[in-house]
mmCIF file of C-alpha atoms in Angstrom:
data_model
loop_
_atom_site.group_PDB
_atom_site.id
_atom_site.type_symbol
_atom_site.label_atom_id
_atom_site.label_comp_id
_atom_site.label_asym_id
_atom_site.label_seq_id
_atom_site.Cartn_x
_atom_site.Cartn_y
_atom_site.Cartn_z
ATOM 1 C CA ASP X 184 18.722 14.454 -26.726
ATOM 2 C CA GLN X 185 15.996 14.582 -24.123
ATOM 3 C CA LEU X 186 16.180 12.268 -21.100
ATOM 4 C CA PRO X 187 13.454 9.633 -20.815
ATOM 5 C CA ALA X 188 10.550 10.513 -18.543
ATOM 6 C CA ILE X 189 8.662 8.461 -15.997
ATOM 7 C CA ARG X 190 4.886 8.711 -16.279
ATOM 8 C CA VAL X 191 2.223 7.027 -14.170
ATOM 9 C CA ALA X 192 -1.031 5.930 -15.793
ATOM 10 C CA ALA X 193 -3.836 7.055 -13.488
ATOM 11 C CA PRO X 194 -7.001 4.943 -13.427
ATOM 12 C CA VAL X 195 -10.336 6.632 -14.017
ATOM 13 C CA ALA X 196 -13.541 5.513 -12.268
ATOM 14 C CA CYS X 197 -16.475 5.222 -14.675
ATOM 15 C CA VAL X 198 -20.041 3.988 -14.912
ATOM 16 C CA VAL X 199 -21.195 2.086 -18.003
ATOM 17 C CA VAL X 200 -23.953 4.074 -19.730
ATOM 18 C CA GLU X 201 -24.258 1.922 -22.858
ATOM 19 C CA THR X 202 -22.955 -1.572 -23.623
ATOM 20 C CA CYS X 203 -22.684 -4.086 -26.440
ATOM 21 C CA TYR X 204 -22.091 -6.886 -23.905
ATOM 22 C CA PRO X 205 -24.852 -6.577 -21.265
ATOM 23 C CA ALA X 206 -24.229 -10.103 -19.951
ATOM 24 C CA MET X 207 -20.603 -9.196 -19.125
ATOM 25 C CA ILE X 208 -20.838 -5.487 -18.364
ATOM 26 C CA PRO X 209 -24.424 -4.350 -17.743
ATOM 27 C CA THR X 210 -25.485 -0.718 -17.962
ATOM 28 C CA GLY X 211 -24.913 1.045 -14.638
ATOM 29 C CA THR X 212 -21.900 -1.101 -13.706
ATOM 30 C CA PRO X 213 -19.037 0.818 -12.107
ATOM 31 C CA CYS X 214 -15.631 0.089 -13.627
ATOM 32 C CA THR X 215 -12.097 1.381 -13.792
ATOM 33 C CA LEU X 216 -10.343 2.325 -17.020
ATOM 34 C CA LEU X 217 -6.596 2.579 -17.295
ATOM 35 C CA PRO X 218 -4.936 4.398 -20.213
ATOM 36 C CA TYR X 219 -2.261 1.805 -20.981
ATOM 37 C CA PRO X 220 -1.240 1.186 -24.598
ATOM 38 C CA ALA X 221 0.846 -2.003 -24.188
ATOM 39 C CA LEU X 222 -0.416 -5.573 -24.203
ATOM 40 C CA ASP X 223 2.007 -6.729 -21.504
ATOM 41 C CA VAL X 224 3.269 -5.424 -18.180
ATOM 42 C CA GLN X 225 6.974 -5.646 -17.416
ATOM 43 C CA LYS X 226 8.329 -5.644 -13.855
ATOM 44 C CA PHE X 227 11.163 -3.121 -13.498
ATOM 45 C CA VAL X 228 11.698 -3.042 -9.703
ATOM 46 C CA PHE X 229 9.911 -5.822 -7.832
ATOM 47 C CA ASP X 230 12.095 -8.245 -5.902
ATOM 48 C CA GLY X 231 15.664 -7.453 -6.948
ATOM 49 C CA GLY X 232 15.793 -10.264 -9.514
ATOM 50 C CA ASP X 233 14.431 -8.123 -12.344
ATOM 51 C CA ASP X 234 16.332 -7.228 -15.502
ATOM 52 C CA PHE X 235 18.266 -4.057 -14.716
ATOM 53 C CA MET X 236 16.854 -1.038 -16.541
ATOM 54 C CA GLU X 237 18.574 2.247 -15.805
ATOM 55 C CA VAL X 238 15.663 4.717 -15.756
ATOM 56 C CA PRO X 239 13.268 2.728 -13.496
ATOM 57 C CA GLN X 240 16.141 1.853 -11.136
ATOM 58 C CA ALA X 241 17.220 5.503 -10.984
ATOM 59 C CA PHE X 242 13.580 6.493 -10.308
ATOM 60 C CA PHE X 243 13.439 4.053 -7.368
ATOM 61 C CA HIS X 244 16.715 5.445 -6.005
ATOM 62 C CA TYR X 245 15.676 9.080 -6.509
ATOM 63 C CA ALA X 246 12.371 8.537 -4.665
ATOM 64 C CA ALA X 247 14.290 7.095 -1.705
ATOM 65 C CA PHE X 248 16.872 9.899 -1.913
ATOM 66 C CA SER X 249 14.362 12.759 -2.115
ATOM 67 C CA SER X 250 12.312 11.390 0.804
ATOM 68 C CA ASN X 251 15.372 10.998 3.043
ATOM 69 C CA GLY X 252 14.978 7.216 2.892
ATOM 70 C CA LYS X 253 11.413 7.326 4.251
ATOM 71 C CA HIS X 254 9.598 6.307 1.036
ATOM 72 C CA PHE X 255 10.435 3.546 -1.422
ATOM 73 C CA VAL X 256 8.473 3.337 -4.683
ATOM 74 C CA CYS X 257 8.302 -0.429 -5.215
ATOM 75 C CA ASP X 258 6.620 -2.836 -7.586
ATOM 76 C CA ILE X 259 7.572 -0.515 -10.429
ATOM 77 C CA GLN X 260 5.926 -2.047 -13.465
ATOM 78 C CA GLY X 261 4.616 -0.966 -16.829
ATOM 79 C CA CYS X 262 6.142 -0.542 -20.268
ATOM 80 C CA GLU X 263 8.786 1.359 -22.149
ATOM 81 C CA LEU X 264 7.183 3.548 -24.800
ATOM 82 C CA ASP X 265 8.540 3.999 -28.332
ATOM 83 C CA ASN X 266 10.006 7.410 -27.431
ATOM 84 C CA GLY X 267 12.038 5.911 -24.535
ATOM 85 C CA ASP X 268 9.709 7.127 -21.771
ATOM 86 C CA PHE X 269 8.387 4.673 -19.181
ATOM 87 C CA LEU X 270 4.689 4.372 -18.386
ATOM 88 C CA LEU X 271 4.067 2.878 -14.947
ATOM 89 C CA ILE X 272 0.910 1.334 -13.557
ATOM 90 C CA ASP X 273 -0.039 0.686 -9.952
ATOM 91 C CA PRO X 274 3.251 1.411 -8.135
ATOM 92 C CA VAL X 275 3.435 0.670 -4.415
ATOM 93 C CA VAL X 276 4.908 3.177 -1.947
ATOM 94 C CA LEU X 277 6.475 1.775 1.222
ATOM 95 C CA ARG X 278 6.462 4.427 3.938
ATOM 96 C CA ALA X 279 8.331 4.567 7.204
ATOM 97 C CA ALA X 280 5.917 4.274 10.097
ATOM 98 C CA MET X 281 5.819 7.000 12.700
ATOM 99 C CA PRO X 282 6.974 5.769 16.113
ATOM 100 C CA ASN X 283 4.236 4.868 18.577
ATOM 101 C CA VAL X 284 4.312 4.153 22.324
ATOM 102 C CA ASP X 285 5.233 0.499 21.743
ATOM 103 C CA ASP X 286 8.244 1.565 19.642
ATOM 104 C CA VAL X 287 9.429 3.929 22.393
ATOM 105 C CA VAL X 288 9.158 1.203 25.040
ATOM 106 C CA ARG X 289 10.987 -1.327 22.821
ATOM 107 C CA ALA X 290 13.773 1.192 22.137
ATOM 108 C CA ALA X 291 14.128 2.062 25.830
ATOM 109 C CA ALA X 292 14.085 -1.526 27.136
ATOM 110 C CA PRO X 293 14.620 -4.032 24.299
ATOM 111 C CA ALA X 294 15.778 -6.843 26.604
ATOM 112 C CA VAL X 295 12.714 -6.497 28.841
ATOM 113 C CA VAL X 296 10.096 -6.247 26.087
ATOM 114 C CA GLY X 297 11.415 -8.879 23.716
ATOM 115 C CA GLY X 298 13.283 -9.421 20.481
ATOM 116 C CA SER X 299 13.372 -7.226 17.444
ATOM 117 C CA GLN X 300 10.954 -7.366 14.544
ATOM 118 C CA VAL X 301 11.537 -6.901 10.828
ATOM 119 C CA ALA X 302 10.550 -3.364 9.882
ATOM 120 C CA PRO X 303 7.646 -3.333 7.394
ATOM 121 C CA GLY X 304 8.717 -0.105 5.685
ATOM 122 C CA PRO X 305 11.912 1.153 4.064
ATOM 123 C CA THR X 306 15.177 -0.324 5.370
ATOM 124 C CA ALA X 307 18.774 -0.301 4.148
ATOM 125 C CA ALA X 308 18.581 -4.062 3.520
ATOM 126 C CA ARG X 309 15.404 -3.656 1.454
ATOM 127 C CA PHE X 310 17.015 -0.801 -0.497
ATOM 128 C CA ASP X 311 20.012 -2.992 -1.348
ATOM 129 C CA ALA X 312 17.788 -5.941 -2.324
ATOM 130 C CA LEU X 313 15.572 -3.886 -4.641
ATOM 131 C CA HIS X 314 18.391 -1.716 -6.004
ATOM 132 C CA PRO X 315 21.453 -3.985 -6.091
ATOM 133 C CA ARG X 316 23.570 -1.510 -8.060
ATOM 134 C CA CYS X 317 23.326 2.085 -9.125
ATOM 135 C CA ALA X 318 22.621 3.357 -12.611
ATOM 136 C CA HIS X 319 24.720 6.174 -14.044
ATOM 137 C CA LEU X 320 21.809 8.556 -13.389
ATOM 138 C CA CYS X 321 21.993 7.741 -9.662
ATOM 139 C CA GLU X 322 25.467 9.213 -9.467
ATOM 140 C CA THR X 323 24.117 12.665 -10.355
ATOM 141 C CA PHE X 324 22.114 12.974 -7.116
ATOM 142 C CA ASP X 325 23.622 10.348 -4.763
ATOM 143 C CA PRO X 326 27.212 9.640 -5.831
ATOM 144 C CA HIS X 327 28.078 7.726 -2.637
ATOM 145 C CA ARG X 328 24.850 5.638 -2.461
ATOM 146 C CA LYS X 329 23.837 7.007 0.944
ATOM 147 C CA SER X 330 20.064 7.182 0.343
ATOM 148 C CA ALA X 331 19.178 4.046 2.248
ATOM 149 C CA LYS X 332 21.240 5.011 5.264
ATOM 150 C CA ARG X 333 20.168 8.663 5.592
ATOM 151 C CA ASN X 334 17.180 7.931 7.841
ATOM 152 C CA VAL X 335 18.928 5.789 10.441
ATOM 153 C CA GLY X 336 16.428 6.596 13.180
ATOM 154 C CA LEU X 337 12.664 6.695 12.888
ATOM 155 C CA CYS X 338 12.717 10.326 13.980
ATOM 156 C CA GLY X 339 14.938 11.309 11.039
ATOM 157 C CA MET X 340 17.632 12.614 13.404
ATOM 158 C CA GLY X 341 20.162 9.824 12.855
ATOM 159 C CA GLY X 342 18.889 7.708 15.730
ATOM 160 C CA ALA X 343 19.185 10.509 18.299
ATOM 161 C CA CYS X 344 15.767 9.558 19.662
ATOM 162 C CA GLY X 345 16.930 6.000 20.361
ATOM 163 C CA LEU X 346 14.513 4.488 17.880
ATOM 164 C CA GLY X 347 16.870 2.722 15.485
ATOM 165 C CA GLY X 348 15.158 2.259 12.123
ATOM 166 C CA GLY X 349 16.815 -1.108 11.539
ATOM 167 C CA GLY X 350 18.493 -2.120 8.404
#
């Protein structure tokens, strides 16, 4: 048996050269075509309340694991094909922001500058919300579920820089 694959349908930019519906899509109109065979789109990893499907959940976890917790592939949606593969459309990648001067000042003097803010990128709390439990596939690359906590500091050095990534 072959394991199911994850594929991403890539949109193609086009220009209409001939049309049967000139009132809707006139000649010369730019458009985007997406090779997607299904009639519906199913959410696999969106807000943590989705039906648990092993392969998309393992894909989310593996992306976080392989990026050292710096990238989360979210809004995983698409369809399961007849052969068991998953075809995804329009996934969103949350990326950890690089620290800037404001981050350094806030880390050095948090009481002086003001309260903390919710991090817009990957966090341990967001990982747990989107991936509430591991699939069996997850255990092959991250048996102790440490992916979300690997990048504790924004520098990737476990917080040694003083810039706690939050979580």
